[in-house]
Coordinates of C-alpha atoms in Angstrom, one line a residue:
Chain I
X14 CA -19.6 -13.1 16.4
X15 CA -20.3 -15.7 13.5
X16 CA -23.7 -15.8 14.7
X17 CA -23.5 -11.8 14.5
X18 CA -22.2 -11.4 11.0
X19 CA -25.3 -13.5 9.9
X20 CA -27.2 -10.7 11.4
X21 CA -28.5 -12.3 14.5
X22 CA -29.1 -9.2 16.7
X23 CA -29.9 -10.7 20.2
X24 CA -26.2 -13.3 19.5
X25 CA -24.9 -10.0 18.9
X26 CA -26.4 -7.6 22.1
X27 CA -25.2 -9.9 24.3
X28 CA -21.5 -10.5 22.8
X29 CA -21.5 -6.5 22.7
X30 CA -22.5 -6.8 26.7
X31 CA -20.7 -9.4 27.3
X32 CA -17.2 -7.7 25.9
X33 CA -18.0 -4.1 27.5
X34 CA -16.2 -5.0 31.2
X35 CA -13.3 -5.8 29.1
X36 CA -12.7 -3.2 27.2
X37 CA -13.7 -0.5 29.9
X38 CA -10.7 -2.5 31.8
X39 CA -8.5 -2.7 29.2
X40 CA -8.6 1.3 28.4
X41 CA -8.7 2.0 32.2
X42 CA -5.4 0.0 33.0
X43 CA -3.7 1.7 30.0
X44 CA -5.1 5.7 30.3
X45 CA -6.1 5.8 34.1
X46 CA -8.5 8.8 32.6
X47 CA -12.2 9.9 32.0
X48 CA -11.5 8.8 28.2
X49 CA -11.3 5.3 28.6
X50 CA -15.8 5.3 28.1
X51 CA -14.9 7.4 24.6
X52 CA -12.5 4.7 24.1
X53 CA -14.9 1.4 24.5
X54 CA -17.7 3.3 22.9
X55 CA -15.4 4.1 19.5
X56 CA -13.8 0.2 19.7
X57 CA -17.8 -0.8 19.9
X58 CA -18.3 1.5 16.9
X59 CA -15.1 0.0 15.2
X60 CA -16.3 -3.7 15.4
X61 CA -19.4 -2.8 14.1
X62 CA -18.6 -0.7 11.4
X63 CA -15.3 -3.4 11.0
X64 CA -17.2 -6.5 11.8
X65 CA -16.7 -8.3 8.1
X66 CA -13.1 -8.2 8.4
X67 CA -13.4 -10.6 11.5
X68 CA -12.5 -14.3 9.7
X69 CA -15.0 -16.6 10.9
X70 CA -12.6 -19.4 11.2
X71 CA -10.1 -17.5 13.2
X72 CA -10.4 -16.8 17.3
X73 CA -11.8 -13.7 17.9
X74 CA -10.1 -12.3 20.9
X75 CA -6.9 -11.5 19.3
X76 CA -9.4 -9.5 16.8
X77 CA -11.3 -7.7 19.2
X78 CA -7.9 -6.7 21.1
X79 CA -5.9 -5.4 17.9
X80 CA -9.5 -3.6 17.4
X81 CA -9.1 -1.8 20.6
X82 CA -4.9 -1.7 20.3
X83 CA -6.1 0.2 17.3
X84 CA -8.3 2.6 18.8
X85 CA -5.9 3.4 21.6
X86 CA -2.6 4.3 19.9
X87 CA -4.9 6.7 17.2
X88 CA -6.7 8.3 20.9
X89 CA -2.8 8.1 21.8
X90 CA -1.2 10.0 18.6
X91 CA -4.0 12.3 18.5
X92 CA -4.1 13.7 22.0
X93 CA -0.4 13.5 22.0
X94 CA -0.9 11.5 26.2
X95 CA 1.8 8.7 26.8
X96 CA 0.2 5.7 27.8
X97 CA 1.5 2.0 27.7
X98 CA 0.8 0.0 24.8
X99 CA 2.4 -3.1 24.3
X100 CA 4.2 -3.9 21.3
X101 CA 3.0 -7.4 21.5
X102 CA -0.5 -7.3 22.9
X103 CA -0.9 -10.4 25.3
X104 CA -4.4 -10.7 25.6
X105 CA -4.2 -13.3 28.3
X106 CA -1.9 -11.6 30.1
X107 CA -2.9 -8.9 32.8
X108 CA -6.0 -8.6 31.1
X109 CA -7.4 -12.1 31.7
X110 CA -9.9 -11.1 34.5
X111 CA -12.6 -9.1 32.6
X112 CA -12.4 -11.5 30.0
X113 CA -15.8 -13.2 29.0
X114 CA -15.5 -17.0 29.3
X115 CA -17.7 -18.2 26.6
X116 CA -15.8 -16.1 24.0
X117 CA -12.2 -17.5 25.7
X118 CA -13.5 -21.3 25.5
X119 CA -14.6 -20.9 21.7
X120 CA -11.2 -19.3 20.7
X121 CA -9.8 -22.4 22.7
X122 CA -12.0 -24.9 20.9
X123 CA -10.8 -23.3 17.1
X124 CA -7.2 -22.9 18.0
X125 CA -7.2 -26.9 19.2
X126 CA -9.0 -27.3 15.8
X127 CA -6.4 -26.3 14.1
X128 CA -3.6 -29.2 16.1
X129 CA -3.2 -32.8 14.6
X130 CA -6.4 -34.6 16.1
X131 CA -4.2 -36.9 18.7
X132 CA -2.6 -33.7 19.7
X133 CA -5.6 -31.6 20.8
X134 CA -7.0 -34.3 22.9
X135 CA -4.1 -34.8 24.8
X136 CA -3.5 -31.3 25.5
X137 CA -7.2 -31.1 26.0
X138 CA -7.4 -33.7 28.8
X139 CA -3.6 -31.9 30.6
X140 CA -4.7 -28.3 29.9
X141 CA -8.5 -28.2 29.9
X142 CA -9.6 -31.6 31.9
X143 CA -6.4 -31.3 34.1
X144 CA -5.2 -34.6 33.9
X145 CA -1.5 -35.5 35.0
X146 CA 0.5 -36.5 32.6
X147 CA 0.5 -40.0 33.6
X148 CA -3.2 -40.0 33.6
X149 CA -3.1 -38.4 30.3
X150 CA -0.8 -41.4 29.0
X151 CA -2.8 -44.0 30.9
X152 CA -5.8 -42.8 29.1
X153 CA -4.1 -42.2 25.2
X154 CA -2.0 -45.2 25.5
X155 CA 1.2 -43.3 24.9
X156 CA 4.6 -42.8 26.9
X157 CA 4.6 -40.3 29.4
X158 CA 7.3 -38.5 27.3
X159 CA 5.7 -39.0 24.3
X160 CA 2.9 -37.1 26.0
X161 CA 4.9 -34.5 27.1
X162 CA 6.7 -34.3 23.6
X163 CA 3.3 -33.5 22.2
X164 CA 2.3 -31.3 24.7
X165 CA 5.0 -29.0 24.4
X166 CA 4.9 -28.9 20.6
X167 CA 1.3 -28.3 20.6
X168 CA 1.4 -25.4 22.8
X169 CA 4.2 -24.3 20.8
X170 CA 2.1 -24.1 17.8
X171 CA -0.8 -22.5 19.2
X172 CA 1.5 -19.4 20.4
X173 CA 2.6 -19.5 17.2
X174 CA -1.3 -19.4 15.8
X175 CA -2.6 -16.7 18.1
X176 CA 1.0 -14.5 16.9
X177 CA 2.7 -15.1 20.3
X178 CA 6.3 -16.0 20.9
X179 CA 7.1 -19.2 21.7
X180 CA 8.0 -19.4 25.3
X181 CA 8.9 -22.0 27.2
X182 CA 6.2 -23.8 29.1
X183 CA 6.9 -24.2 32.6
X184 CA 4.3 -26.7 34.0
X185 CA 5.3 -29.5 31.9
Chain O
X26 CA -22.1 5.0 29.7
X27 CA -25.5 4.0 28.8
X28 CA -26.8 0.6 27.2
X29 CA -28.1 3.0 24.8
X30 CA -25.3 2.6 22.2
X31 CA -25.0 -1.4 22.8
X32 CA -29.0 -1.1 21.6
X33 CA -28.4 1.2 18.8
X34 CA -25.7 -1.4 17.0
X35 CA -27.5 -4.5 17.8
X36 CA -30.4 -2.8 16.1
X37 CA -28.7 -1.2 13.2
X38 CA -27.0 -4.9 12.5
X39 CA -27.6 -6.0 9.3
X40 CA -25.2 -9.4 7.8
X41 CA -22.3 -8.7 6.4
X42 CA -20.5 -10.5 4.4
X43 CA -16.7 -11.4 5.8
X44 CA -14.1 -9.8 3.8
X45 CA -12.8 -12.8 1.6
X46 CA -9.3 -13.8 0.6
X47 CA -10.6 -15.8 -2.2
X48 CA -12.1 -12.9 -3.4
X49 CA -9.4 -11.4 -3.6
X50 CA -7.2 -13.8 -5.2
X51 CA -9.5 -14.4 -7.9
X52 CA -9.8 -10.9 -8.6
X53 CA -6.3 -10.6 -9.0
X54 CA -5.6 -13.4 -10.9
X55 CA -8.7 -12.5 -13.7
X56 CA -7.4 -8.9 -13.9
X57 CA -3.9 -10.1 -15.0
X58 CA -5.5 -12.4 -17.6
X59 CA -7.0 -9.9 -18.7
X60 CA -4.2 -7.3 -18.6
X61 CA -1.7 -9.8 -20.5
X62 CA -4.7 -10.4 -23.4
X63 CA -4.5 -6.3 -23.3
X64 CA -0.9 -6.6 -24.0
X65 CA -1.1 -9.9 -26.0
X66 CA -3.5 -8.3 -28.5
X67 CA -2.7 -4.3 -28.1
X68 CA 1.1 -4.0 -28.3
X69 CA 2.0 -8.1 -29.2
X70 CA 3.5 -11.1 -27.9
X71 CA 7.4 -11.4 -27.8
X72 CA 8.8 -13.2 -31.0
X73 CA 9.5 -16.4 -28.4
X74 CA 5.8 -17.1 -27.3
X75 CA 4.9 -16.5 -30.7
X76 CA 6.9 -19.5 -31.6
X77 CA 5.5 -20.9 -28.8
X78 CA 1.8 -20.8 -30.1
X79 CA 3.5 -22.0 -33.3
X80 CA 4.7 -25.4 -31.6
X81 CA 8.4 -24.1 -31.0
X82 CA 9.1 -25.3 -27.3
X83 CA 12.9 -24.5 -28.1
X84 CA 12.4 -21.0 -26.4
X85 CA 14.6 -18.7 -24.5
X86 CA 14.0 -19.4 -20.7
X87 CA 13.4 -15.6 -19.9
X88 CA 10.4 -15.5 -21.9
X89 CA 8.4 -17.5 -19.2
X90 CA 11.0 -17.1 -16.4
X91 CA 10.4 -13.0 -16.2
X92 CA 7.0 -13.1 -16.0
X93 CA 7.0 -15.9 -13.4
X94 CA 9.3 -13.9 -11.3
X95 CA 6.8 -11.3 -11.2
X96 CA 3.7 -13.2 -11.0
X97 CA 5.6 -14.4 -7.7
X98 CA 6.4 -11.3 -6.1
X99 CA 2.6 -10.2 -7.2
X100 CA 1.2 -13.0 -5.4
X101 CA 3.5 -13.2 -2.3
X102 CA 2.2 -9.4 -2.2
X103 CA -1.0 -10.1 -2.5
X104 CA -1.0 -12.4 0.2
X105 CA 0.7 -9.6 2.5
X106 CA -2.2 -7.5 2.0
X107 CA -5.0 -10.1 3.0
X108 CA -2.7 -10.7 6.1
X109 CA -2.7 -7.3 6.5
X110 CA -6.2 -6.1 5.9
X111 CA -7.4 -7.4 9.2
X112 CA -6.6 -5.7 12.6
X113 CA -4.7 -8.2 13.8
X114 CA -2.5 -9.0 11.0
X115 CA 1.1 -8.0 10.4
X116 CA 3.6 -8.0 8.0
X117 CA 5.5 -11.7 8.0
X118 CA 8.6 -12.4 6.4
X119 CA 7.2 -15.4 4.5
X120 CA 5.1 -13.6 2.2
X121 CA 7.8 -11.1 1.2
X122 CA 10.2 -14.3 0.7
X123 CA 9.3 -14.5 -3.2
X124 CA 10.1 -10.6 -3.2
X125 CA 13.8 -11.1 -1.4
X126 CA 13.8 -14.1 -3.7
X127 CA 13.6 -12.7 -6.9
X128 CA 15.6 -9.6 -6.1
X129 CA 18.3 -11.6 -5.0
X130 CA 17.9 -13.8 -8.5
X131 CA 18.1 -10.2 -10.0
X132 CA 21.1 -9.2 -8.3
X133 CA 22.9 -12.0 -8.8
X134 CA 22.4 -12.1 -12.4
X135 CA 23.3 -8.0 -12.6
X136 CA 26.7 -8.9 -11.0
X137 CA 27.4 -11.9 -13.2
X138 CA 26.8 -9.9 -16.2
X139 CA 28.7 -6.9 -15.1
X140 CA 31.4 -9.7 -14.9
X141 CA 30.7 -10.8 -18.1
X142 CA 30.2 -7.5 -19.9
X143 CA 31.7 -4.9 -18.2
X144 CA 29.3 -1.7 -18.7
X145 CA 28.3 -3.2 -21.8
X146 CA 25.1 -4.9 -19.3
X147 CA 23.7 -0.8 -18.9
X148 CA 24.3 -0.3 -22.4
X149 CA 21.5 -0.7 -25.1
X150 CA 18.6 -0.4 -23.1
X151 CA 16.9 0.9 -26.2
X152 CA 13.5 2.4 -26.8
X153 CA 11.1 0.9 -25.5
X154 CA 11.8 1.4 -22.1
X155 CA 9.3 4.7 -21.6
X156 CA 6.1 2.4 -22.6
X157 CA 7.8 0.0 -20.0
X158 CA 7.3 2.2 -17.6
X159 CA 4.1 3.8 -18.6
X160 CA 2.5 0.7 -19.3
X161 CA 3.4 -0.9 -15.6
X162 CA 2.6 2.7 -13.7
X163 CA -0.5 3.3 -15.4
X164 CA -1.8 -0.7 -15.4
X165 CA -0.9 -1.1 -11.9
X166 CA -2.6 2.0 -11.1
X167 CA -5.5 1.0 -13.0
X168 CA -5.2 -2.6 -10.9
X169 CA -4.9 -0.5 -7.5
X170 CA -8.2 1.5 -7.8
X171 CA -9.8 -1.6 -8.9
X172 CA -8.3 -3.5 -5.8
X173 CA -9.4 -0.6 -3.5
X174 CA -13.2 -0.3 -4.7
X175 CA -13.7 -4.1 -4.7
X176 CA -12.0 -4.8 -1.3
X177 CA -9.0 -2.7 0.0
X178 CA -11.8 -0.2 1.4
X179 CA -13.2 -2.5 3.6
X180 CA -10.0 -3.3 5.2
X181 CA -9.4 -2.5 9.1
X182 CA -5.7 -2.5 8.9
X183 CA -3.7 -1.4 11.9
X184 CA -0.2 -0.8 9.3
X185 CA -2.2 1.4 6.8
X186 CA 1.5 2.8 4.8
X187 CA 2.4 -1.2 4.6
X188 CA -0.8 -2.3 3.6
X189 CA -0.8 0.3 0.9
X190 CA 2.4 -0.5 -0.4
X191 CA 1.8 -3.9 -0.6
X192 CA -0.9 -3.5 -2.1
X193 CA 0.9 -1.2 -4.5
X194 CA 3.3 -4.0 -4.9
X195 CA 1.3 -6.5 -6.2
X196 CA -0.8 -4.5 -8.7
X197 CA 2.0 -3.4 -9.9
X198 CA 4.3 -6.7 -10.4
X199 CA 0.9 -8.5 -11.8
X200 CA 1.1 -5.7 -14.3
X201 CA 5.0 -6.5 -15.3
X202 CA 4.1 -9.6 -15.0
X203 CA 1.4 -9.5 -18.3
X204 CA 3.6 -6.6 -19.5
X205 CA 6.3 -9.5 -20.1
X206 CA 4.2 -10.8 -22.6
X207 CA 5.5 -8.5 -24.5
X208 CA 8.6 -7.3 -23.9
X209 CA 11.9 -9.2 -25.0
X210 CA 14.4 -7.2 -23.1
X211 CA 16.0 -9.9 -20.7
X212 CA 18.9 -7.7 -19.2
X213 CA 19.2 -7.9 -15.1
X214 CA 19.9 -4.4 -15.5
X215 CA 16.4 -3.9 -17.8
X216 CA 14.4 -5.7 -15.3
X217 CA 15.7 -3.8 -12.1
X218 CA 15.8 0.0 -13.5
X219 CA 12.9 0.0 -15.7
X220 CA 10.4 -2.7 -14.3
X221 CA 11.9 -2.4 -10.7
X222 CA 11.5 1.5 -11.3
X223 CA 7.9 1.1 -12.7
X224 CA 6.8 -0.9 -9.8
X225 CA 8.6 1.0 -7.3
X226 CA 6.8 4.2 -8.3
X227 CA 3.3 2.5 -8.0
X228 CA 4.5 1.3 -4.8
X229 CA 5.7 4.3 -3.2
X230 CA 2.6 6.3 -4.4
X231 CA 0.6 3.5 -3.1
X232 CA 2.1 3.8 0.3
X233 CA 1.7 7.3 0.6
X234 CA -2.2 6.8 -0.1
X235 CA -2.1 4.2 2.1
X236 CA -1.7 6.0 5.1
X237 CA -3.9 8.7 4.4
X238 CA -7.4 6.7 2.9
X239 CA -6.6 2.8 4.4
X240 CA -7.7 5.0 8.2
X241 CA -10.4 3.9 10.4

């Protein structure tokens, strides 16, 4: 999407493609109806015509779903249907299967960004590399519970970055 | 459906510039300048900040307390609105806190003064208090169509009646707060009716617009 803002068209045809399967399953889970193609074709309009008030330096899934969130509550009020629409979209929720990879592991990548340095590696090697947690503190150095400590702070934090509740983290 | 429209956009993209908070900001803060030099040379400073330019420092705290209060609320606003302006944004307690602040400072100070007066505090509210009003309605309105063709109508808000308020909001308090270069009328009671009214109004109205042009 950066790369589309500067105006790079074939960056841009391909994150277009590449977000279609998602959206066609996002709308069809929600209106189990024809509409769900006038839906993904409007939210394709909508980023487009919207496209500048994507922030560069922000992850761009939550963007892309409050785009199409937006889209389906106006189809909503104006047809007058009852569909489900969450009042706190989780976008990695029931969702996560059409989502495109490459756009999930560059949200990852600026979210970590945003964590204390020590902090992003260590939940990078748990999370990401899938290191146990005494392989994580074998490798940083630090106590298993500091480890663990950091881990559950840092996840914390990026719920609270990506507008998500902080929920407890089971796998720790 | 058709690669045909995925074709179409990638063709028709041109770059576009990302809508900028800085931008913003430093609209806002060159348009209050510029509104309290309005004030400063149309209708006059307050006798305090003349002092002030005359070397007094010994000057009542209200004179630079009032128009921080509302240069707060203005810019805890404006912060609301470039939260808001994307499609993911929402309203967030922490940039009304200045608002709940300052009304509570208000509030506080109405009640003490009722203590201390009686209903002497809504007496002698004078004058002046028409141009009060005027001058914040028609300056923040003047700061709202400004903020709306430089940057509020490229906004893809999914709260179009908040955004519009709060947008409403802060042009409005910015305007009180270079309107306070003027006006010496300190009274809790002054600054909730009259400026509190005057900025309510712009609010309001802002709202309403809001939710009809902020659409998309």
């Amino acid at each position: 999407m950066r790369a589309a803002l500067g105006g790079d068209a074939d960056a841009y045809r391909a994150l277009l493609g590449s977000l279609r399967p998602w959206l066609v399953s996002y709308f069809r889970r929600r209106l189990k109806g024809a509409d769900s193609e006038d839906l993904v074709q409007m939210t394709l309009l909508s980023l487009h015509e919207k496209r500048h008030t994507y922030d560069p330096a922000s992850p761009f899934l939550p963007w892309i779903a409050a785009v199409a969130r937006h889209k389906l509550i106006d189809y909503v009020r104006k047809s007058g249907k009852r569909v489900h629409v969450e009042l706190d979209d989780d976008i990695v929720g029931d969702d996560s299967g059409g989502l495109p990879a490459d756009l999930a592991r560059r949200d990852v990548e600026v979210l970590l960004a945003q964590l204390p340095a020590d902090q992003a590696r260590i939940i990078s090697l748990h999370k990401l590399q899938e290191l146990s947690i005494d392989e994580v503190s074998a490798t940083t150095g630090k106590s298993p519970s500091a480890v663990k400590v950091a881990i559950h702070r840092g996840l914390r934090k990026l719920q609270a970055l990506v507008g998500g509740k902080p929920a407890e983290t089971a796998d720790e | 459906m058709s690669d045909d429209i995925l074709d179409h956009l990638a063709r028709d993209l041109k770059p576009a510039k990302p809508l900028s908070v800085k931008a913003l900001g430093i609209g806002a803060a060159v348009a209050t300048v510029l509104a309290a030099v309005y004030i400063f040379v149309l209708y006059g400073a307050r006798p305090e900040l003349k002092a002030l330019l005359g070397g007094d420092f010994s000057i009542d705290p209200m004179a630079w307390f009032k128009p921080l209060l509302f240069i707060a609320i203005g810019a805890g606003a404006l912060w609301s609105v470039a939260d808001l302006a994307r499609p993911e944004g929402r309203l967030r307690l922490r940039t009304l806190a200045p608002l709940l602040i300052a009304l509570g400072f208000v509030l506080v100070a109405l009640v003490a003064d009722l203590f201390a007066r009686g209903f002497g505090a809504f007496r002698n509210i004078g004058d002046p208090s028409v141009l009060c009003v005027l001058t914040i309605v028609c300056g923040g309105g003047a700061g709202l169509i400004l903020m709306w063709r430089l940057w509020l109508r490229r906004a893809a808000t999914s709260h179009p009646g908040v955004l519009g308020a709060m947008s409403g909001l802060a042009a409005a308090s910015l305007m009180a707060a270079a309107y306070a270069v003027h006006c010496d009328r300190d009274t809790p009671v002054y600054i909730l009716g009259i400026y509190g009214g005057g900025v309510a109004i712009v609010t309001a109205v802002a709202a309403v617009l809001g939710r009809r042009l902020l659409r998309w």
